[in-house]
Short mmCIF file of C-alpha atoms in Angstrom, two decimals:
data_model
loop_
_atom_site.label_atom_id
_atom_site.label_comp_id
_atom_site.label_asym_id
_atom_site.label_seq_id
_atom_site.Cartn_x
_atom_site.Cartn_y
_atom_site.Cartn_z
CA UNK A 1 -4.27 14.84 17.94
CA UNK A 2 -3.54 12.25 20.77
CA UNK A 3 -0.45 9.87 20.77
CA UNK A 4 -1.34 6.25 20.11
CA UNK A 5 -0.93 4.40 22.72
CA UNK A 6 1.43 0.96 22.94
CA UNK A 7 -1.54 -0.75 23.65
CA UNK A 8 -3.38 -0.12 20.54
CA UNK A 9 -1.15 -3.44 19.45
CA UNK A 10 -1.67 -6.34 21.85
CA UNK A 11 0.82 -9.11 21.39
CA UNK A 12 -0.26 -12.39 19.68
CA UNK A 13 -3.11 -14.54 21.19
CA UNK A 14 -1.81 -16.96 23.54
CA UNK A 15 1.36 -15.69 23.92
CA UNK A 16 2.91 -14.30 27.33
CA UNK A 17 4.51 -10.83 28.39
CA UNK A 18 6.64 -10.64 31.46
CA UNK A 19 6.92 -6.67 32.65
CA UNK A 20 9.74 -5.87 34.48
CA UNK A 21 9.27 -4.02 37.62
CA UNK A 22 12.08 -2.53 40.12
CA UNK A 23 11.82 -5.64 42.21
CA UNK A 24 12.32 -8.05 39.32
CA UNK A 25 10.00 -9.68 36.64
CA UNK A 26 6.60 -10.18 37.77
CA UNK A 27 4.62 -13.47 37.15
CA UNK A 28 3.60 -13.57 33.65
CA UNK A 29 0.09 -12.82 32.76
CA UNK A 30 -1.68 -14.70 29.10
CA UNK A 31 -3.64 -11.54 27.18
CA UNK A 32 -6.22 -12.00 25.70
CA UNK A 33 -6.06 -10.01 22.35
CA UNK A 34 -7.97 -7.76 21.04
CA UNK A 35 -7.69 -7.58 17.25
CA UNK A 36 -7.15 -3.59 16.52
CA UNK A 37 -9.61 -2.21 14.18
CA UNK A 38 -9.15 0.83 12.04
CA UNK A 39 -11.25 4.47 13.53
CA UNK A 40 -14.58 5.02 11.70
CA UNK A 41 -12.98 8.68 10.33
CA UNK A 42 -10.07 9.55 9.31
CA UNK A 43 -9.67 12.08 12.21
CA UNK A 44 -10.26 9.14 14.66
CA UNK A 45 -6.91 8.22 16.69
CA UNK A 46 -5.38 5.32 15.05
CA UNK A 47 -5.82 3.12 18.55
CA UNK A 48 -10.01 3.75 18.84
CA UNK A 49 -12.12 0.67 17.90
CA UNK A 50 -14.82 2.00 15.25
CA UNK A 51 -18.60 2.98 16.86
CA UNK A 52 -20.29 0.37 14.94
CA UNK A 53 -18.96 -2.81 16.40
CA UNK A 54 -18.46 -2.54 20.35
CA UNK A 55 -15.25 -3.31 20.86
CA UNK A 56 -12.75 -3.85 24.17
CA UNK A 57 -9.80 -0.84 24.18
CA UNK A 58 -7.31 -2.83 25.93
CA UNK A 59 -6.21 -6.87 26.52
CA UNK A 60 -7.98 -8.29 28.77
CA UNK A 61 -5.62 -10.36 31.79
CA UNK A 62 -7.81 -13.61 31.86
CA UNK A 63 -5.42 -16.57 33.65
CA UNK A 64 -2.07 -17.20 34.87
CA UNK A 65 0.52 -18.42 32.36
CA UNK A 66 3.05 -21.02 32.50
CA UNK A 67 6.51 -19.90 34.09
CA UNK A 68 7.89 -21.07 31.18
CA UNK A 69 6.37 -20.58 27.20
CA UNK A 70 7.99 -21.75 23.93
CA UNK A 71 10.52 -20.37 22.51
CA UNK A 72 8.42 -19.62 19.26
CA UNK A 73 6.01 -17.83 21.33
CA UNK A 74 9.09 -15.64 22.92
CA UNK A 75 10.48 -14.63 19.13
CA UNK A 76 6.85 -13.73 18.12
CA UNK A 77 6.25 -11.85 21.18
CA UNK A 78 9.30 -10.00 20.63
CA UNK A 79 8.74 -9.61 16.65
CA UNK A 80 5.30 -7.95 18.13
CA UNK A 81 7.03 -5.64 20.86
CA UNK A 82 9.58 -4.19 18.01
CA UNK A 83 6.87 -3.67 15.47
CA UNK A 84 5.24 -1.36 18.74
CA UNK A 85 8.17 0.41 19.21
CA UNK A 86 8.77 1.49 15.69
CA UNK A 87 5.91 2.80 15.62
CA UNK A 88 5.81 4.88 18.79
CA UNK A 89 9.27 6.21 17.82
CA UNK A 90 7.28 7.51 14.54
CA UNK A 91 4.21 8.60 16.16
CA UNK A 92 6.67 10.91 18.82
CA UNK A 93 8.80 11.94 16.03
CA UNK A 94 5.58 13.80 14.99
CA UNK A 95 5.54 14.97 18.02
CA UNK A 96 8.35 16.89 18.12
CA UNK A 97 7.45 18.84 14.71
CA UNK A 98 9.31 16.43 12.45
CA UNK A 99 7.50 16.21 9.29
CA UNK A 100 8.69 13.17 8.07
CA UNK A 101 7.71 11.57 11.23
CA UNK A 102 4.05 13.56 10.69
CA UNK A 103 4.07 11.83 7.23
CA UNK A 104 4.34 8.49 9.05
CA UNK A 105 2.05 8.84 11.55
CA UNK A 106 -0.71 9.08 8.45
CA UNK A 107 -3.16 11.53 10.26
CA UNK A 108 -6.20 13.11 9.49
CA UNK A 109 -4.21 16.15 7.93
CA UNK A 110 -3.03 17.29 4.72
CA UNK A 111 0.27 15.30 3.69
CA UNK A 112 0.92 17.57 1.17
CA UNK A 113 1.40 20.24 3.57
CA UNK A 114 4.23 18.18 5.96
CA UNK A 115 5.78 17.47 1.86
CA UNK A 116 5.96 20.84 1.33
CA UNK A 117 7.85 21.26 4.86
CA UNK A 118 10.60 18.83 3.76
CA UNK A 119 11.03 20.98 0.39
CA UNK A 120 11.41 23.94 2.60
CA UNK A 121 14.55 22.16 4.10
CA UNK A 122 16.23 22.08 0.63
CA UNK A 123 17.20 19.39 -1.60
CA UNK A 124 18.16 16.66 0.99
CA UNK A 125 16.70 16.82 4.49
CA UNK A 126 17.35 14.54 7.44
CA UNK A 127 14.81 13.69 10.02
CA UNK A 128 16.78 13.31 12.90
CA UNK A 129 14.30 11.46 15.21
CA UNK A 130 13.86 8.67 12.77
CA UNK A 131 17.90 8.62 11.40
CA UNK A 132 16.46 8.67 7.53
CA UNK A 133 17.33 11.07 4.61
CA UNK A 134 14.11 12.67 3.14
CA UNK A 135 13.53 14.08 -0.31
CA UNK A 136 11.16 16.21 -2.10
CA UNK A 137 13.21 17.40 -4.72
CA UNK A 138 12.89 16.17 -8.38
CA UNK A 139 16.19 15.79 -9.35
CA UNK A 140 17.37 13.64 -6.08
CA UNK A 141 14.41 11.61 -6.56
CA UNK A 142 15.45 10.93 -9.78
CA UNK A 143 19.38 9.82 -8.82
CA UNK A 144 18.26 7.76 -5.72
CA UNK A 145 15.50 5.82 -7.65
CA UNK A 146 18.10 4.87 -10.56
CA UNK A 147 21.54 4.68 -9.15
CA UNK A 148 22.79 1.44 -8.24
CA UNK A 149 24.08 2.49 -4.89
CA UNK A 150 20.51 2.95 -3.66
CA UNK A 151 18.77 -0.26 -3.17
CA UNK A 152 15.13 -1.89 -1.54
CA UNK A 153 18.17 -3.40 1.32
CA UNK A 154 20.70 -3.24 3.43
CA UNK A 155 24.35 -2.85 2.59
CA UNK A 156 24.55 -6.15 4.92
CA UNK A 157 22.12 -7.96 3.46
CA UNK A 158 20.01 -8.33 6.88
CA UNK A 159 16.90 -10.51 6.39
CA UNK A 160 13.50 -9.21 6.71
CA UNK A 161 12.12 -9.70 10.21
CA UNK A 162 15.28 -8.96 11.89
CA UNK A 163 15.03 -4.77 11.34
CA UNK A 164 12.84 -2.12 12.53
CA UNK A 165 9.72 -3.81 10.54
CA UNK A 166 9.88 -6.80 11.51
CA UNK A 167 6.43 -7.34 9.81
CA UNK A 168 7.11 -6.16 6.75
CA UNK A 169 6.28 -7.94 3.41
CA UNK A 170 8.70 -10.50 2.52
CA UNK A 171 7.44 -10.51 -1.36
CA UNK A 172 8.15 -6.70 -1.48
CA UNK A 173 11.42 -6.79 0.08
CA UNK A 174 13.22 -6.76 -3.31
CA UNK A 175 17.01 -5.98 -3.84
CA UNK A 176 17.46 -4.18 -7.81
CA UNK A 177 19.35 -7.50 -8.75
CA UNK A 178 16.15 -9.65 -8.15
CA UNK A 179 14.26 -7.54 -9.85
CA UNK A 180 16.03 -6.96 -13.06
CA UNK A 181 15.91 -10.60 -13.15
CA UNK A 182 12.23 -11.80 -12.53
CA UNK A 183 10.75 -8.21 -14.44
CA UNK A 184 11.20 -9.87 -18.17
CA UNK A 185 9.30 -12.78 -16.63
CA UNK A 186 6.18 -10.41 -16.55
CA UNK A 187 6.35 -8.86 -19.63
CA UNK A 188 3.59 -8.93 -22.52
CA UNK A 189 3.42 -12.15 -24.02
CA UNK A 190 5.83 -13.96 -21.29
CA UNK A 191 6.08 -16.85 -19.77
CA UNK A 192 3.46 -15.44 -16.66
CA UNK A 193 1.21 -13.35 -19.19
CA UNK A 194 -0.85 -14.68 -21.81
CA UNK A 195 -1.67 -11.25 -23.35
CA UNK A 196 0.41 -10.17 -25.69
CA UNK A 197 0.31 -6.14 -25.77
CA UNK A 198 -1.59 -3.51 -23.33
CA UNK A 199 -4.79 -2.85 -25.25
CA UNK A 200 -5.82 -6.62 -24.89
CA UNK A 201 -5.06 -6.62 -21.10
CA UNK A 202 -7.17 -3.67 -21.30
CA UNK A 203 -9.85 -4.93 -23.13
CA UNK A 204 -10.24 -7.85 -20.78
CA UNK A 205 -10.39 -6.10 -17.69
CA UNK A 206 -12.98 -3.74 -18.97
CA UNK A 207 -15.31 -7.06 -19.38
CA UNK A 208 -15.02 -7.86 -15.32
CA UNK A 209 -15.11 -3.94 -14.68
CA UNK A 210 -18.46 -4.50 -16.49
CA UNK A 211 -19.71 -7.37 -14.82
CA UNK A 212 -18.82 -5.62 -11.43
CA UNK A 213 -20.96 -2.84 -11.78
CA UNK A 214 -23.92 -4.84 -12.94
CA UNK A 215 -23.76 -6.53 -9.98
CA UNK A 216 -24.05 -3.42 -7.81
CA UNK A 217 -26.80 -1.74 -6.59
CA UNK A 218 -27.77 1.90 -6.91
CA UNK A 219 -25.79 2.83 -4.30
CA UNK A 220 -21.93 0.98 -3.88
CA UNK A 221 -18.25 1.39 -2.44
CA UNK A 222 -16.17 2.39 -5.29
CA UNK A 223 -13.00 1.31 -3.33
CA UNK A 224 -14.59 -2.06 -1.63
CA UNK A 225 -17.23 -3.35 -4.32
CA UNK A 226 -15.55 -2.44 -7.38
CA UNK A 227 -11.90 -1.27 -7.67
CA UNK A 228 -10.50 -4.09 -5.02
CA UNK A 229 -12.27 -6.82 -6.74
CA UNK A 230 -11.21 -5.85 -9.96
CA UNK A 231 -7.33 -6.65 -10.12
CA UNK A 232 -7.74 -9.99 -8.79
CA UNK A 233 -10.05 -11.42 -11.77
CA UNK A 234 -7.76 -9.73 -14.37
CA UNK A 235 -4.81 -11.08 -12.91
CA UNK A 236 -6.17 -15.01 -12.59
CA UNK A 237 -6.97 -14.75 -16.18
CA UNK A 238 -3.70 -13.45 -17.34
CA UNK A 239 -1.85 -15.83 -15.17
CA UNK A 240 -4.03 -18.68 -16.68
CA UNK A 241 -5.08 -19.81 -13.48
CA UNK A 242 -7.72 -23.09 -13.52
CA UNK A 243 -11.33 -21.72 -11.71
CA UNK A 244 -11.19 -23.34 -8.53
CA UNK A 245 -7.84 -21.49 -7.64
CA UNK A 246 -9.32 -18.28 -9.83
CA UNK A 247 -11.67 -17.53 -7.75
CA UNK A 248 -9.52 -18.60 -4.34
CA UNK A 249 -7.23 -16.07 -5.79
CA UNK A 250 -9.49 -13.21 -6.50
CA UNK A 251 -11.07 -13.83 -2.83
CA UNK A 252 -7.88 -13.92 -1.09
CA UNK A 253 -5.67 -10.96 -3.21
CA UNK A 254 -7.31 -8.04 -1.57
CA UNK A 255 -6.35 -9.28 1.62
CA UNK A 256 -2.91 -8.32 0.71
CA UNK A 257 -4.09 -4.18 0.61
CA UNK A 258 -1.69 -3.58 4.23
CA UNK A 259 1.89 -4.44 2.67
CA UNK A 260 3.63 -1.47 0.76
CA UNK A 261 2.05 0.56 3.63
CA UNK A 262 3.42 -2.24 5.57
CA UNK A 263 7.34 -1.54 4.18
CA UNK A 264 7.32 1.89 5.91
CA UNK A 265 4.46 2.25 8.88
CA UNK A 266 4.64 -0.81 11.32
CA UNK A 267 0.49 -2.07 10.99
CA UNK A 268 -1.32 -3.32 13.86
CA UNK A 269 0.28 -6.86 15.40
CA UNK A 270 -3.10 -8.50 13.62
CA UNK A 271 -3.53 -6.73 10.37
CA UNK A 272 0.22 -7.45 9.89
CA UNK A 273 -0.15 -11.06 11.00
CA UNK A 274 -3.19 -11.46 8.48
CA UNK A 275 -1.64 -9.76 5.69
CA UNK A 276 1.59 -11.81 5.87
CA UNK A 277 -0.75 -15.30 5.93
CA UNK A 278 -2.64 -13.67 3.08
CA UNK A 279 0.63 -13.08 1.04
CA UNK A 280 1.60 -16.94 1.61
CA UNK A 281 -1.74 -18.02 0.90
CA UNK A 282 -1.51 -16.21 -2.80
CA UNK A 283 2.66 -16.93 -3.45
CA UNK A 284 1.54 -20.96 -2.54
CA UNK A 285 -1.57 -21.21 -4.97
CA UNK A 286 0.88 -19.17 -7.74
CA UNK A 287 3.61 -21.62 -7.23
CA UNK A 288 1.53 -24.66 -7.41
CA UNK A 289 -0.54 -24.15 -10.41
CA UNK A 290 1.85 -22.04 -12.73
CA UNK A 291 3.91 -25.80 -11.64
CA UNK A 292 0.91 -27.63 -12.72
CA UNK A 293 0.44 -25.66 -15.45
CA UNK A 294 4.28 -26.06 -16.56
CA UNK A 295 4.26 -29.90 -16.34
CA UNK A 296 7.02 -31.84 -14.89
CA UNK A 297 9.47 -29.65 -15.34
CA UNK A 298 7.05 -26.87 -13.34
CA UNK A 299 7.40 -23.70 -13.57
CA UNK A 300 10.52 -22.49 -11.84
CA UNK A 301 11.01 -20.55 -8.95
CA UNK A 302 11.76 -17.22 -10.47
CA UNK A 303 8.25 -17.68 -12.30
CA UNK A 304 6.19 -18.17 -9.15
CA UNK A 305 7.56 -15.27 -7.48
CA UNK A 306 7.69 -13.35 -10.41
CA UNK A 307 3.85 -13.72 -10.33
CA UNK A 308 3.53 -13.48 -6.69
CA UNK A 309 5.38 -9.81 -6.44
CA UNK A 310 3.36 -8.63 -9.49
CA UNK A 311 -0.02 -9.23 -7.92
CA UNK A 312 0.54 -8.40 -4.42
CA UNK A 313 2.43 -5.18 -5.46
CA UNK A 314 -0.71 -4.58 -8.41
CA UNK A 315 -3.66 -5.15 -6.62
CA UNK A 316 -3.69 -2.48 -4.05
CA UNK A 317 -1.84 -0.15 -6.69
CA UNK A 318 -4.67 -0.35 -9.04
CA UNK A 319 -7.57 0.00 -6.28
CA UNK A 320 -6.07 3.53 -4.95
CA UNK A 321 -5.17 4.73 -8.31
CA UNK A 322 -8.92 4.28 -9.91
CA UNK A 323 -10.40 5.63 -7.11
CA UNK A 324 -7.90 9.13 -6.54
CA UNK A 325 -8.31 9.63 -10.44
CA UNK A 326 -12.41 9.70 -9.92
CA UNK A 327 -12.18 11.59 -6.95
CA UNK A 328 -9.97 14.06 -8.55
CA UNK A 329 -11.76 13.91 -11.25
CA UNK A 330 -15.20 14.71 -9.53
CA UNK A 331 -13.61 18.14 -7.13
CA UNK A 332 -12.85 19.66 -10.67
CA UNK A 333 -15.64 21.10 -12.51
CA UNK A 334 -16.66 19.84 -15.63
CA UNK A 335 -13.84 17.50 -15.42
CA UNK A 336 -15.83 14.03 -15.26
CA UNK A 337 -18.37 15.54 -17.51
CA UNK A 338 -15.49 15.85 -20.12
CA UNK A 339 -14.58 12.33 -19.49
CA UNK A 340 -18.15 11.04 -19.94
CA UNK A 341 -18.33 13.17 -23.37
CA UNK A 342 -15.03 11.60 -24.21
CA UNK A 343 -14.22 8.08 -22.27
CA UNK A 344 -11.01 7.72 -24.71
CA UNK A 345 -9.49 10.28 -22.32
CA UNK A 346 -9.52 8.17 -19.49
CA UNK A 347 -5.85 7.25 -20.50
CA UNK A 348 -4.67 10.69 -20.22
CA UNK A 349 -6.90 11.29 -16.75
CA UNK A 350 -4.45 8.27 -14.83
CA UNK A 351 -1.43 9.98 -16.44
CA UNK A 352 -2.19 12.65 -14.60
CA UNK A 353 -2.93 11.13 -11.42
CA UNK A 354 0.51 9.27 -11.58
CA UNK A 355 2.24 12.87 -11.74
CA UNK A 356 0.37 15.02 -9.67
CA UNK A 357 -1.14 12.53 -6.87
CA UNK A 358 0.79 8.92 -7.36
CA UNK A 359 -1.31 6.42 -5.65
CA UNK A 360 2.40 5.25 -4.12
CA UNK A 361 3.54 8.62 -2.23
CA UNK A 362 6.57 7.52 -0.30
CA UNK A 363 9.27 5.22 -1.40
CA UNK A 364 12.31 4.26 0.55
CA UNK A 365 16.36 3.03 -0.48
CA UNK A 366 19.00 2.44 1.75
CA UNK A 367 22.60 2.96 0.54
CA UNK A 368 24.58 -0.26 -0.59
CA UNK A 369 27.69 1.67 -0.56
CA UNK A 370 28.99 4.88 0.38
CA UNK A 371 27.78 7.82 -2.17
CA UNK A 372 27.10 11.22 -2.50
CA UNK A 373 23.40 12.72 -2.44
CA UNK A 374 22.46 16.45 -2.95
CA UNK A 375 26.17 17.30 -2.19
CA UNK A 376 26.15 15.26 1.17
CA UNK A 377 28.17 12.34 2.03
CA UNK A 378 26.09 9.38 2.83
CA UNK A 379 27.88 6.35 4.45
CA UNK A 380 26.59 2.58 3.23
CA UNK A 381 23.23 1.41 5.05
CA UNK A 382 21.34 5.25 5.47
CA UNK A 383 18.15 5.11 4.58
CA UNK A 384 16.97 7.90 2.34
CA UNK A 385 12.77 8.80 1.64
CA UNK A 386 11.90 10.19 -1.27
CA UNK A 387 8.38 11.92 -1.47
CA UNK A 388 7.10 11.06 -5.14
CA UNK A 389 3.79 13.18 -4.96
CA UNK A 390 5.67 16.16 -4.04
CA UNK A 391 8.50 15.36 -6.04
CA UNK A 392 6.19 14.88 -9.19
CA UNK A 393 4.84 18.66 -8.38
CA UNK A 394 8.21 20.24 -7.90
CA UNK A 395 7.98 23.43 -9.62
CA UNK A 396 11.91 23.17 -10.35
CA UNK A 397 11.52 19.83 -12.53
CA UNK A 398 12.05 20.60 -16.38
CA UNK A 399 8.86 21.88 -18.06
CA UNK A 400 7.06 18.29 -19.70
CA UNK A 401 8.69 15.90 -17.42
CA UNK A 402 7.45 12.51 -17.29
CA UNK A 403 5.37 11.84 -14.72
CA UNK A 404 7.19 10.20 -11.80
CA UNK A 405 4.14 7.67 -10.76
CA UNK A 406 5.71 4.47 -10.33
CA UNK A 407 9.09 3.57 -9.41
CA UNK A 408 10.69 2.27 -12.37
CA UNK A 409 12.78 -0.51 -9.83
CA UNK A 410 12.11 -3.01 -7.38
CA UNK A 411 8.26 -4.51 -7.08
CA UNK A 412 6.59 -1.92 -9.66
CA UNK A 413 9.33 -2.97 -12.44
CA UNK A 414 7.24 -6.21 -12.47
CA UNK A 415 3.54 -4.28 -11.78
CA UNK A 416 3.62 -0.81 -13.08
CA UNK A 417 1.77 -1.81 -17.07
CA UNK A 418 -0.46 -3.89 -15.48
CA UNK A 419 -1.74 -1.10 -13.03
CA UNK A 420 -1.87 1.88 -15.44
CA UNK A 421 -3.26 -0.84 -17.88
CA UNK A 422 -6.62 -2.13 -15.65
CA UNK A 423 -6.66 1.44 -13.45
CA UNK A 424 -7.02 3.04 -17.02
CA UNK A 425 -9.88 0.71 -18.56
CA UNK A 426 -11.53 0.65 -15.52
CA UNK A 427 -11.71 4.45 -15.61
CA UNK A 428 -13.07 4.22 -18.97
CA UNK A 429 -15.92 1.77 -18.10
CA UNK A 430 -16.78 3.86 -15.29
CA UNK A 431 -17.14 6.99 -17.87
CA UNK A 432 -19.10 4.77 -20.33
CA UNK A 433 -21.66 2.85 -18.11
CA UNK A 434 -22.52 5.14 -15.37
CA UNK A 435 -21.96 9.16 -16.80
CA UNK A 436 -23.94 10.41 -14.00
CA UNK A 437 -21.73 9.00 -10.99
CA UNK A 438 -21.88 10.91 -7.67
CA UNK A 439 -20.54 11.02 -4.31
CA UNK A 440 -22.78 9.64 -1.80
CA UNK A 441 -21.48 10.25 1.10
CA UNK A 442 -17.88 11.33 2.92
CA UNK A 443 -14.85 9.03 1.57
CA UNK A 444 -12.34 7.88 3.89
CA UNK A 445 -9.27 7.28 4.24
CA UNK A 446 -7.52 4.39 5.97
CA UNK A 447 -5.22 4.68 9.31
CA UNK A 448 -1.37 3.98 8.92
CA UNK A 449 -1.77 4.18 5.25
CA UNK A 450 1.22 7.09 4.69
CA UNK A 451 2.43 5.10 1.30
CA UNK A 452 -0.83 4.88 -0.44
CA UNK A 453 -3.66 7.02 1.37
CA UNK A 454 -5.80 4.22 0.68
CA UNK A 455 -9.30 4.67 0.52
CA UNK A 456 -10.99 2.85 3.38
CA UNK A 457 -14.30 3.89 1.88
CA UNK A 458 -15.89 5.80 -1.28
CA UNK A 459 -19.40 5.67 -1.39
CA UNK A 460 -21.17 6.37 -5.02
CA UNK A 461 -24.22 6.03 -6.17
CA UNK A 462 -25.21 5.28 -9.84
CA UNK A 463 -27.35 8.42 -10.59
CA UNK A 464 -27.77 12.23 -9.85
CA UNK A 465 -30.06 12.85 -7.32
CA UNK A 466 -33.64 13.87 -7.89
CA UNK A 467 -36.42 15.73 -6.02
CA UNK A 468 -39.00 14.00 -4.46
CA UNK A 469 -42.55 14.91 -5.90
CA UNK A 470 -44.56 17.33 -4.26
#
């Protein structure tokens, strides 16, 4: 595999780079960029534009700039130069053998196998090249996902956009505090949720499940035309939402599918950039009509981002899980079949997704205070990784364990019913209306997605193939 190069993430549009040079700054040049697009395989290197739409590789130098350029241009420039150099220090820390840094750099390979390498290390390993703590271990997992001196920040408090991601989602950027507070706020039969236990949130998102697939042909994207478009409905209903801003919502949600990867892997300047505006476009509309819907008094700022964190953190959650559970699923034999025969197990089927093959595989803390981890002495602010697929396989966890899946803190305090909730009825609908589902053709999966292995693609197609007629 080839390093990715800098250039694979060309600084904003109509902003200016001066490179220094051992006779001083040269003039600035204005780039024109090229918007990065993700390889056509996963084997592709991350920087290659895909073979169906011609692309240019690199920014094209098309005029002389100004010697001098705003100073909000200069930040954003720079906000794009750190978000390049985060990831090259990833990308080279998989170059040097470091499997947490292999992790990162989301490959073509095998994860498990670079998960499995950390477990070799013991219970608490430390990747060197990227200063960060990495578990696969049951057990740590465990104490750094519920102690209160692991938290989603900094000991210091430092804002997003001012560390290593600078692009990372603000609406996932939760400290434990915030979230114990805004997580009642989504429960069944809250303020933000009209339905008042599981079933009937299941019941309701088997009806758009339903109306999705009648609306595909015989051949679809199980990741694009069906299990990204279904959060979104399911969500605008439970939130109440009027249909004008419904179907706004449902339109603009799955542009959101870049930010947990986002929290960890640096994403191309504008996938980043377009997942950010996505994520204000859905927090505004969520704010103003949960207001509207509130009356004068509105609705309360807790509320609206209550709602906000819940979808953004849901929608992509939901997509990956439905499709892994098929896939997995489909590579065991008989499996589906069994489902089909019996749709009530569909339940049981994401259960064991969540514990063998999480659709979230990486989560990451950083120490508020100093504290002791698998016997080592951790000062405040190190940042520790804990592997959940491999931690939810561990062969030394206690026979029966609960299946890890979700993190029970931060964003998925608010999401984590929802997901298992829609994922699970929408597995169900799948085993009900089309029993003879098939591959149709290699899945893939997308670049820089180390956190959730996202499906890029997943073509199906309705029916088992037949012989033509001699």
């Amino acid at each position: 595999m080839t390093a990715e190069p800098l250039s694979a993430e060309p600084l904003p549009a109509d902003r200016t780079r001066t490179d220094p040079s051992p006779a001083g700054p040269a003039p600035a040049k204005r780039l024109t960029a090229v918007p990065p697009a993700e390889p056509a395989s996963p084997g592709s290197p991350p920087s290659e534009p895909p073979t169906t739409e011609p692309t240019a590789a690199e920014p094209v130098v098309t005029e002389p700039a100004p010697t001098t350029r705003p100073r909000a241009g200069l930040a954003e420039a720079l906000v794009a130069r750190r978000n390049q150099l985060t990831r090259a220090a990833q990308w080279f820390a998989g170059t040097e053998g470091d499997p947490y840094g292999l992790l990162l750099r989301a490959g073509a390979d095998d994860p498990a196998r670079h998960e499995e390498r950390v477990r070799e290390r013991g219970p608490l390993y430390r990747s060197a090249p990227l200063d960060t703590w990495v578990t696969a271990h049951r057990a740590v997992a465990e104490q750094v996902l519920t102690d209160p001196a692991f938290d989603g920040t900094g000991p210091d408090g430092t804002p997003v956009g001012l560390d290593g991601l600078p692009l990372r989602s603000e609406l996932l950027s939760l400290d434990r505090a915030t979230a114990a507070r805004l997580a009642p706020l989504t429960a069944f039969g809250g303020p933000l949720l009209w339905a008042r236990e599981e079933n009937c949130v299941a019941q309701r998102a088997a009806t758009y499940a339903r109306r999705l697939l009648e609306g595909c042909g015989e051949h679809f994207d199980l990741a694009e035309d069906f299990a990204r478009r279904l959060p979104g409905p399911v969500l605008a209903e439970q939130f109440s939402l009027p249909d004008a801003a419904h179907e706004e919502f449902a339109r603009v949600l799955p542009d959101c599918r870049h930010a947990l990867d986002g929290l960890v892997c640096p994403q191309p300047y504008a996938t980043a950039r377009a997942t950010r505006t996505a994520e204000a476009t859905v927090a505004a509309l969520l704010a103003r009509h949960l207001s509207e819907a509130a009356g004068a008094g509105g609705a309360g700022e807790d509320t609206a981002r209550a709602a906000a964190v819940l979808a953004v953190s849901a929608a992509e959650t939901t997509a990956v899980l439905i499709v892994d559970t098929v896939r997995r699923l489909r590579a065991r034999t008989g499996a589906w079949e069994r489902l089909t025969a019996d749709p009530a197990l569909a339940a049981e089927a994401v259960r064991e997704t969540l514990r063998t093959a999480p659709p979230v595989r990486l989560e990451t803390r950083t120490t508020r205070t100093e504290t002791t981890l698998a016997g080592t002495e951790l000062p405040a602010g190190a940042r520790v990784a804990v592997l959940m697929a491999a931690a939810g396989r561990d062969p030394g966890a206690p026979a029966g364990a609960a299946p890890l899946g979700l993190a029970p803190d931060l964003h998925f305090a608010l999401s984590a019913p929802l997901i298992t909730s829609i994922a699970g009825a929408a597995l169900r609908t799948l085993a009900e209306t089309l029993p003879h589902l098939r591959e149709a053709g290699e899945p893939v999966i997308r670049p820089r997605s180390p956190v959730l292995l996202a499906p890029a693609r997943f073509p199906v197609a309705k029916r088992e193939s037949t012989p033509c007629a001699s």
